[in-house]
XYZ file of C-alpha atoms in Angstrom:
454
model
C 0.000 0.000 0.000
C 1.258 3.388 -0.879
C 3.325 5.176 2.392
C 0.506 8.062 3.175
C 2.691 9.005 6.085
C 5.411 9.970 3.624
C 3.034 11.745 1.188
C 1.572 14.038 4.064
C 4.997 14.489 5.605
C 6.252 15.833 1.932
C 2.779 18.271 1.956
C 2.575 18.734 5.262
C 3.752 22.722 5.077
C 2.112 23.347 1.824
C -1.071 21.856 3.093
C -0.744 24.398 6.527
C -0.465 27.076 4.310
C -3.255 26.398 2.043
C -5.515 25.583 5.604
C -4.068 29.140 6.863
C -5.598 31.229 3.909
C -9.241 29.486 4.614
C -8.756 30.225 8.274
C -7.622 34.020 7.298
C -11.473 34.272 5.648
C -13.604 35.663 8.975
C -16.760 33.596 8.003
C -19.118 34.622 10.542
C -22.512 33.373 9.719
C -23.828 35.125 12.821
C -22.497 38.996 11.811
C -24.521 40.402 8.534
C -21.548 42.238 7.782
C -19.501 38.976 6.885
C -22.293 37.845 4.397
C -19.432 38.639 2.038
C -16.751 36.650 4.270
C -19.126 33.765 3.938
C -19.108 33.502 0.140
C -15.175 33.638 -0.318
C -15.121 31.226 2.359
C -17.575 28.833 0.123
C -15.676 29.666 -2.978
C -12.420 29.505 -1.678
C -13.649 25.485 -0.529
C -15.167 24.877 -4.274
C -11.481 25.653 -5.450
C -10.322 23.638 -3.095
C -12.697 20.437 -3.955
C -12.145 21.475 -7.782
C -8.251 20.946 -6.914
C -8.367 18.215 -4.828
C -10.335 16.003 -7.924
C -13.768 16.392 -6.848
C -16.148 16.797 -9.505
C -19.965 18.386 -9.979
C -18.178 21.292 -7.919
C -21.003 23.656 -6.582
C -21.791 26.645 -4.677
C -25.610 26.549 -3.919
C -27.277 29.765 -2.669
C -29.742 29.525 -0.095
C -31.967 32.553 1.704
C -28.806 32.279 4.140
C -25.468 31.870 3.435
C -24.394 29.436 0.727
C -23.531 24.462 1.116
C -20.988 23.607 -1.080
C -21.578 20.220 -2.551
C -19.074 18.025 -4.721
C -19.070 14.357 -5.168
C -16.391 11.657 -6.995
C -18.713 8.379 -8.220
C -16.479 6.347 -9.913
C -16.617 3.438 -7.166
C -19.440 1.221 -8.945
C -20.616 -1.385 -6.591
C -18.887 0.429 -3.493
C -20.327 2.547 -0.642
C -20.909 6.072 -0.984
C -19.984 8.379 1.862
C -21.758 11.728 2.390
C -18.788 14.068 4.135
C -20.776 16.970 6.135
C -19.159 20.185 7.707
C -19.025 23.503 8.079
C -17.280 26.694 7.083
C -18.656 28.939 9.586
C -17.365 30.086 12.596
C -18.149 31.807 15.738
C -17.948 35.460 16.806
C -14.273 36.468 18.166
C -15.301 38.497 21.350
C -13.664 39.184 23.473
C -11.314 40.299 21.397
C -8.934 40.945 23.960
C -8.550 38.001 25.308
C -6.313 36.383 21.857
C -2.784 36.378 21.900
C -2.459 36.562 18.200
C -5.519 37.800 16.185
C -8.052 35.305 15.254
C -7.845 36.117 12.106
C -4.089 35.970 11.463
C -3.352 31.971 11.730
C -0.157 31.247 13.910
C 1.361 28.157 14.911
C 2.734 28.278 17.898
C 4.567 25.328 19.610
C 2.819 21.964 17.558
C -0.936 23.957 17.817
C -2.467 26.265 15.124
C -4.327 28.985 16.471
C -7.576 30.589 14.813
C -11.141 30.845 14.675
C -12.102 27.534 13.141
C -9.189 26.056 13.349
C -11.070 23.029 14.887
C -14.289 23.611 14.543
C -14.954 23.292 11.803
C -12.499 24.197 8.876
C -9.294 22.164 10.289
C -11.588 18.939 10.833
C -13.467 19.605 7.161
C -9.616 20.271 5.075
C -8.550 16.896 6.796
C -11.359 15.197 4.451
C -10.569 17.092 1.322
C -6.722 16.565 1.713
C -7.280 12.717 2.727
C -9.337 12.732 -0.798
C -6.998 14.075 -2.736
C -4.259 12.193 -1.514
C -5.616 9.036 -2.262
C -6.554 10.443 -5.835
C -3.016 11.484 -6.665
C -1.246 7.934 -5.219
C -3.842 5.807 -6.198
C -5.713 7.399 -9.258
C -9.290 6.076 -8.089
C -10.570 6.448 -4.834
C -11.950 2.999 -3.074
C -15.222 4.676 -2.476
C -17.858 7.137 -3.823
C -17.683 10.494 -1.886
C -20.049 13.390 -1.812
C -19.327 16.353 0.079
C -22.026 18.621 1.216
C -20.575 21.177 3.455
C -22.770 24.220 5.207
C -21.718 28.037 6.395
C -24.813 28.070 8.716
C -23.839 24.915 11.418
C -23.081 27.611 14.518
C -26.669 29.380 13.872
C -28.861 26.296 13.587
C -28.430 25.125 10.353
C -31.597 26.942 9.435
C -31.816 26.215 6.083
C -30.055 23.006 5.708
C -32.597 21.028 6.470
C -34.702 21.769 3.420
C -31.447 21.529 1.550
C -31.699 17.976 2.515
C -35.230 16.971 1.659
C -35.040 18.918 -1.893
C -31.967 17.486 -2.679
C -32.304 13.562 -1.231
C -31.069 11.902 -4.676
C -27.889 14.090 -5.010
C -26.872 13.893 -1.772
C -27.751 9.770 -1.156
C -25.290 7.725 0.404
C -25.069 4.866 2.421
C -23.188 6.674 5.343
C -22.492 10.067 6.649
C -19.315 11.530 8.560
C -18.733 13.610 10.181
C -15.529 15.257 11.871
C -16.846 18.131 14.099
C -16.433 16.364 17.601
C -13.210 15.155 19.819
C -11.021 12.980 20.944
C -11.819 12.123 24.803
C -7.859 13.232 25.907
C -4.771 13.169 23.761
C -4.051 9.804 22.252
C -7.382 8.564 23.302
C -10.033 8.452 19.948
C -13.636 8.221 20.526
C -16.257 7.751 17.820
C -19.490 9.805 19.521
C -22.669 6.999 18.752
C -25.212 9.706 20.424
C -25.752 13.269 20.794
C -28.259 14.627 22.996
C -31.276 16.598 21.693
C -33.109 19.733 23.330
C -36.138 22.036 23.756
C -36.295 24.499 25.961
C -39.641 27.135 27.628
C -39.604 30.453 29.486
C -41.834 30.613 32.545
C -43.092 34.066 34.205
C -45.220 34.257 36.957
C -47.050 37.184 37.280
C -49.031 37.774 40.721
C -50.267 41.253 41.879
C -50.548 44.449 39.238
C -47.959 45.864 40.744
C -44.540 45.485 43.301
C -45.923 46.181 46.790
C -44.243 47.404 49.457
C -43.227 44.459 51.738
C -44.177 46.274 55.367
C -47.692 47.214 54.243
C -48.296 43.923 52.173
C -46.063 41.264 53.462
C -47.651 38.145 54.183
C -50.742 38.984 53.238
C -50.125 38.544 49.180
C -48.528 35.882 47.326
C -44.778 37.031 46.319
C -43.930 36.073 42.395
C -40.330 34.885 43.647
C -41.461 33.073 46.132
C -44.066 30.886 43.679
C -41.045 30.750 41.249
C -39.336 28.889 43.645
C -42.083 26.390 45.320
C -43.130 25.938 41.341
C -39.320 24.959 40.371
C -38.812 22.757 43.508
C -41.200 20.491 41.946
C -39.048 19.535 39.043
C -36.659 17.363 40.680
C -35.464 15.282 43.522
C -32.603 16.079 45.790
C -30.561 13.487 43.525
C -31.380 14.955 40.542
C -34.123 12.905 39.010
C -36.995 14.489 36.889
C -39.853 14.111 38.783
C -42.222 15.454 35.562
C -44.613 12.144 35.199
C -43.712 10.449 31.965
C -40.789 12.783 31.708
C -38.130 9.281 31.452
C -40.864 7.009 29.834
C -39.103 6.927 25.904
C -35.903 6.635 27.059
C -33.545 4.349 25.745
C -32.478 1.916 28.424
C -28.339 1.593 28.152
C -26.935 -1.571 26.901
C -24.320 -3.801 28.846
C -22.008 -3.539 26.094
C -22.618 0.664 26.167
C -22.013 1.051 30.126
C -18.440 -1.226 29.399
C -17.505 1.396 26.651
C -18.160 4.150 29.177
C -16.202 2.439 32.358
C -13.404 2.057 29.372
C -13.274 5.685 29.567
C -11.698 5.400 33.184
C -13.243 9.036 33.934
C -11.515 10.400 37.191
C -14.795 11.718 38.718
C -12.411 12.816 41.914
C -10.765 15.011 40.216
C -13.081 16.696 38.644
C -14.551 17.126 41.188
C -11.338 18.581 43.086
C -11.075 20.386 39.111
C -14.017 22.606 39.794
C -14.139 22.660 43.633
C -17.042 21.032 43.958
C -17.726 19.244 47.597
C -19.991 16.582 45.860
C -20.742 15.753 42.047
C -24.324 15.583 41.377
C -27.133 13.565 39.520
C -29.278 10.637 38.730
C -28.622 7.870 41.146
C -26.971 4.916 39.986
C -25.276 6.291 36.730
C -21.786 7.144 36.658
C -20.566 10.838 35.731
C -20.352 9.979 32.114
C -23.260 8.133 32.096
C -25.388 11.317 33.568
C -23.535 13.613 30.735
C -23.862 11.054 28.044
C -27.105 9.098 27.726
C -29.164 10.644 30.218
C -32.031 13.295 29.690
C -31.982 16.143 31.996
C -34.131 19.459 33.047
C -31.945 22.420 34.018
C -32.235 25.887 34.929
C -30.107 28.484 33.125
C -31.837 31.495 34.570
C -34.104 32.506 37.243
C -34.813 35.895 37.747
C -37.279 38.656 39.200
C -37.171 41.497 41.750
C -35.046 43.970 42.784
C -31.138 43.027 41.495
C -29.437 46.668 42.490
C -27.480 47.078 44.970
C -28.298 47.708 48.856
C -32.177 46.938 49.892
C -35.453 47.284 48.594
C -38.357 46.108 50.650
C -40.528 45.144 47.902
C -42.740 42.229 47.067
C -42.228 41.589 43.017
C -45.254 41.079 41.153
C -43.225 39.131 38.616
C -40.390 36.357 38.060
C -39.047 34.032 35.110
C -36.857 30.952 34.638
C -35.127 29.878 31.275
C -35.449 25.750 31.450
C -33.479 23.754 29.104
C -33.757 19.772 28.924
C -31.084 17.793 27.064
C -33.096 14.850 25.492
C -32.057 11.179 24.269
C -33.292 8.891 22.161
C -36.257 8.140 21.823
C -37.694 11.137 23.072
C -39.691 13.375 21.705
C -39.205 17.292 21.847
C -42.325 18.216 21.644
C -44.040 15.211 24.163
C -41.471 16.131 26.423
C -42.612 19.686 26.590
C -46.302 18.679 26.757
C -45.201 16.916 29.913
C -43.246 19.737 31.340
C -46.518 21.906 30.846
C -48.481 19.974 32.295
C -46.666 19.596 35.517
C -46.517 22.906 35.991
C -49.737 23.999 35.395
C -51.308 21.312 38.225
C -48.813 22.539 41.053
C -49.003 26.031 39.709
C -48.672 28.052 43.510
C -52.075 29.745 44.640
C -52.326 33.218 43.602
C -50.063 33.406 40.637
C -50.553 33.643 37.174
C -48.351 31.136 34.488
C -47.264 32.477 31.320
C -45.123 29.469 29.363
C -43.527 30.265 26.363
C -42.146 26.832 24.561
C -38.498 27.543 22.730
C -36.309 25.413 20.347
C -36.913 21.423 20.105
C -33.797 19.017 18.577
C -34.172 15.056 18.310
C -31.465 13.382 19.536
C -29.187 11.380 17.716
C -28.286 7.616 18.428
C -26.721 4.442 16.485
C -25.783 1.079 17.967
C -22.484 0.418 17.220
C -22.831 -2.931 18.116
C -24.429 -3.734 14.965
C -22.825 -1.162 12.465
C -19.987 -2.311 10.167
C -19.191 0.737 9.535
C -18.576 2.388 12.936
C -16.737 -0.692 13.892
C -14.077 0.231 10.692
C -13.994 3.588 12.295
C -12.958 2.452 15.110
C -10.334 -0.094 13.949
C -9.221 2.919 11.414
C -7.906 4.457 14.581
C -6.157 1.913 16.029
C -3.367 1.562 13.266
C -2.662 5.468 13.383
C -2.988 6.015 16.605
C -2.379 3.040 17.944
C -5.113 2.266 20.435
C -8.725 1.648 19.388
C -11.216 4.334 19.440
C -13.964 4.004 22.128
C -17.863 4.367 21.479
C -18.806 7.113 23.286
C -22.083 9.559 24.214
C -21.949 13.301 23.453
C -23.688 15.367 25.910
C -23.997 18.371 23.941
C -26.942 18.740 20.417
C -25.869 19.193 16.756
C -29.651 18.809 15.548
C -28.380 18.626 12.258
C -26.601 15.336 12.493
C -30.293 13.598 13.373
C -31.496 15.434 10.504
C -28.654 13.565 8.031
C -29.667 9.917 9.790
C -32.903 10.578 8.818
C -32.788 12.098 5.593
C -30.007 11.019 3.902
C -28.321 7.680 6.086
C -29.299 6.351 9.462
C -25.612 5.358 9.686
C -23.506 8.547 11.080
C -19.687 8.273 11.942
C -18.827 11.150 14.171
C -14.872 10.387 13.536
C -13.905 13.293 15.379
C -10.138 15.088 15.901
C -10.143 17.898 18.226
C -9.574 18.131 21.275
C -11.461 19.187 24.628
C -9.264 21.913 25.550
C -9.017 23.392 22.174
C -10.919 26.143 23.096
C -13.860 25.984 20.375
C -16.099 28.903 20.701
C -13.929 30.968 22.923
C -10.772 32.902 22.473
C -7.491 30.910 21.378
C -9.330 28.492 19.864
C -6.739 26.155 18.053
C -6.197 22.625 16.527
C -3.369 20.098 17.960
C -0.650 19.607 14.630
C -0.540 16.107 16.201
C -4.240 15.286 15.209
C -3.743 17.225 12.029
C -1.530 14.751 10.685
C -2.863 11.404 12.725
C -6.127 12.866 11.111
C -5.348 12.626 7.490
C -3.553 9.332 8.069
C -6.687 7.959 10.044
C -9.344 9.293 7.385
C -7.418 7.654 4.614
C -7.442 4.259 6.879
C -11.110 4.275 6.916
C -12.109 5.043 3.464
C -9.614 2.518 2.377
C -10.865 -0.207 4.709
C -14.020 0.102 3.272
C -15.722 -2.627 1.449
């Protein structure tokens, strides 16, 4: 088999420097005034594609910002592999914060710093290069490959999902992956086989017409923060379990062979504890700290509210408070059920006196595949083990990308999240960067897996 290692070792600067000019492009979907940052980001990939070998090279507009799509079918009788991505990146603030400007790539030590540098434009490159090197050394490519890669991923994907259903025969394929996740530690690959969905409400409580004075009306009216609280105590138990009825009843039990992949993991809940100077951890009894994160639904607060918030004292009885509730959901829940349920509850314990105004938010399905009985993820895994020698371990994401349910229903129920970052990489905040080690264990790991494919 042709020496890869060699090949990417012999590109490896002029490959930086061509990853370097992408991450110079500040393609912030979220900012109207880089609409035109977004479309020399998406032309600058279709170049790239167009370079790499990939044919059917296009730049499709949308009412947003632009998915590039290319594809390479010359594989009859193979698999075809959807690659999905994303060229846009998050906002920079604050600004101050960056030792070298986002903007401006810099290696420093063996890390690349910039915005996007691993999530998502170093993780997407490593597919285009891994293409094209196995197009130059080998002529054909052992697979079919379509790539369908989105500037709208870090503001919902809004109009992806339409993309999808209009364009299901392009984009078909027998798998999707996906390189926009982590490895669990350095040297330690995980292929993520769930992701968690979401919805989220607003509650107010509104009581009297007005804040009262709390001398002339105390105890004799019903105080909005006080109902906020008595209404939010009902939500859980002093463990941590969601005590909305039916809230757990969908639910996925975990596997045997699932719980062994997570104690593989050999998570040091001690020190994470001691990490965040905690006293205890905290959650559902009798699931492990990875477990809870992982493949377990949950109902927190993010923001309660109400009253007077200035400093020194006010003696005043609010007539209002609010609470922003988020649930992270697993499969097979549904969004929308789960809400219903949510509702529900609080509308029967509802305190006397006060008025409930719920306002439902965002829903996301979750995502989840059994690798137990997926060829494919089980390749993944084994395409690790020769590059980085140790096989990757199945893992549960505790975090949403609603989009990746979307593709396993849509266009493949089989998704490999192969990811390459890092936790401490600092994705969405300032310094973000990508390790050089997983740029070139990357490459080398991608080309395992396509190549292993039958």
């Amino acid at each position: 088999m042709t020496n890869y290692a060699t090949y990417f070792q012999e590109n490896r600067e002029q490959q930086l420097a061509e990853l370097k000019e992408w991450l110079s492009i500040p393609s912030i979907s979220a900012l109207s005034e880089h609409k035109p940052d977004m479309q020399r980001a998406a032309e600058w990939l279709a170049d790239q594609l167009t370079a790499a070998g990939l044919e059917n090279v296009k730049i499709n507009p949308t009412n947003g910002h632009p998915i590039v799509t290319a594809d390479h079918l010359h594989a009859p009788g193979k698999p075809t592999v959807l690659v999905y991505g994303h060229y846009d990146v998050q906002p920079v603030d604050p600004l101050h914060l960056w030792q070298s400007p986002p903007f401006e790539p810099e290696v420093r030590g063996d890390k690349l710093f910039a915005r996007g540098a691993t999530d998502d434009k170093g993780q997407v490159f490593l597919h285009v290069k891994a293409v094209e090197a196995i197009l130059k050394q080998e002529g054909k490519l052992p697979v079919n490959i379509k790539f369908c890669i989105e500037g709208e991923e870090e503001i919902s994907s809004a109009h992806l999902p339409a993309f999808l259903e209009e364009n299901r025969e392009q984009l078909a394929a027998d798998a999707v992956l996906v390189s926009d996740t982590s490895l669990l530690e350095r040297g330690k690959p995980a292929i993520s086989t769930g992701l968690r969905g979401l919805c989220s409400l607003e509650v107010a409580i509104h009581t009297a017409n007005t804040d009262l004075h709390s001398g002339s009306f105390g105890g004799g009216v019903p105080n909005a923060l006080h109902a906020m609280v008595e209404l939010l105590a009902t939500l859980h138990d002093r463990d941590g379990k969601v005590l909305v009825e039916g809230f757990y009843d969908d639910v996925l039990p975990l596997s045997d062979e699932m719980r062994a992949e997570f104690q593989k993991q050999g998570f040091n809940e001690q020190k994470l504890q001691q990490d965040l100077e905690l006293t205890a951890l905290h959650g559902e009894e009798g699931y492990s700290f990875v477990e809870r994160i992982g493949a377990r639904p949950t109902l927190e607060l993010n923001g309660v509210y109400g009253g007077f918030q200035g400093e020194g004292s006010k003696t005043v009885i609010p007539k209002e408070a609010h609470a922003k509730i988020t649930c992270r959901l697993v499969a097979d829940q549904n969004p929308q059920d789960v809400l219903d349920k949510i509702i529900t509850h609080l509308e029967a314990v509802k305190p006397n006196g006060a008025k409930l105004t719920i306002t439902p938010g965002e829903k996301a399905r979750a995502f989840n595949i059994d690798p137990s009985e997926n060829e494919l993820l089980q390749k993944a895994a084994d395409a690790y083990t020769s590059v980085y020698g140790t096989r990757a371990l199945f893992t549960k994401d505790g975090g949403s990308i609603p989009i990746v349910e979307e593709f396993s229903r849509v266009i493949a129920p089989t998704v490999v999240l192969m990811g390459f970052g890092l936790p401490d990489e600092n994705l969405h905040a300032p310094n973000e960067h990508f390790n050089l080690e997983n740029f070139d264990k990357g490459l080398l790991t991608i080309v395992e897996f396509l190549n292993s494919i039958d």
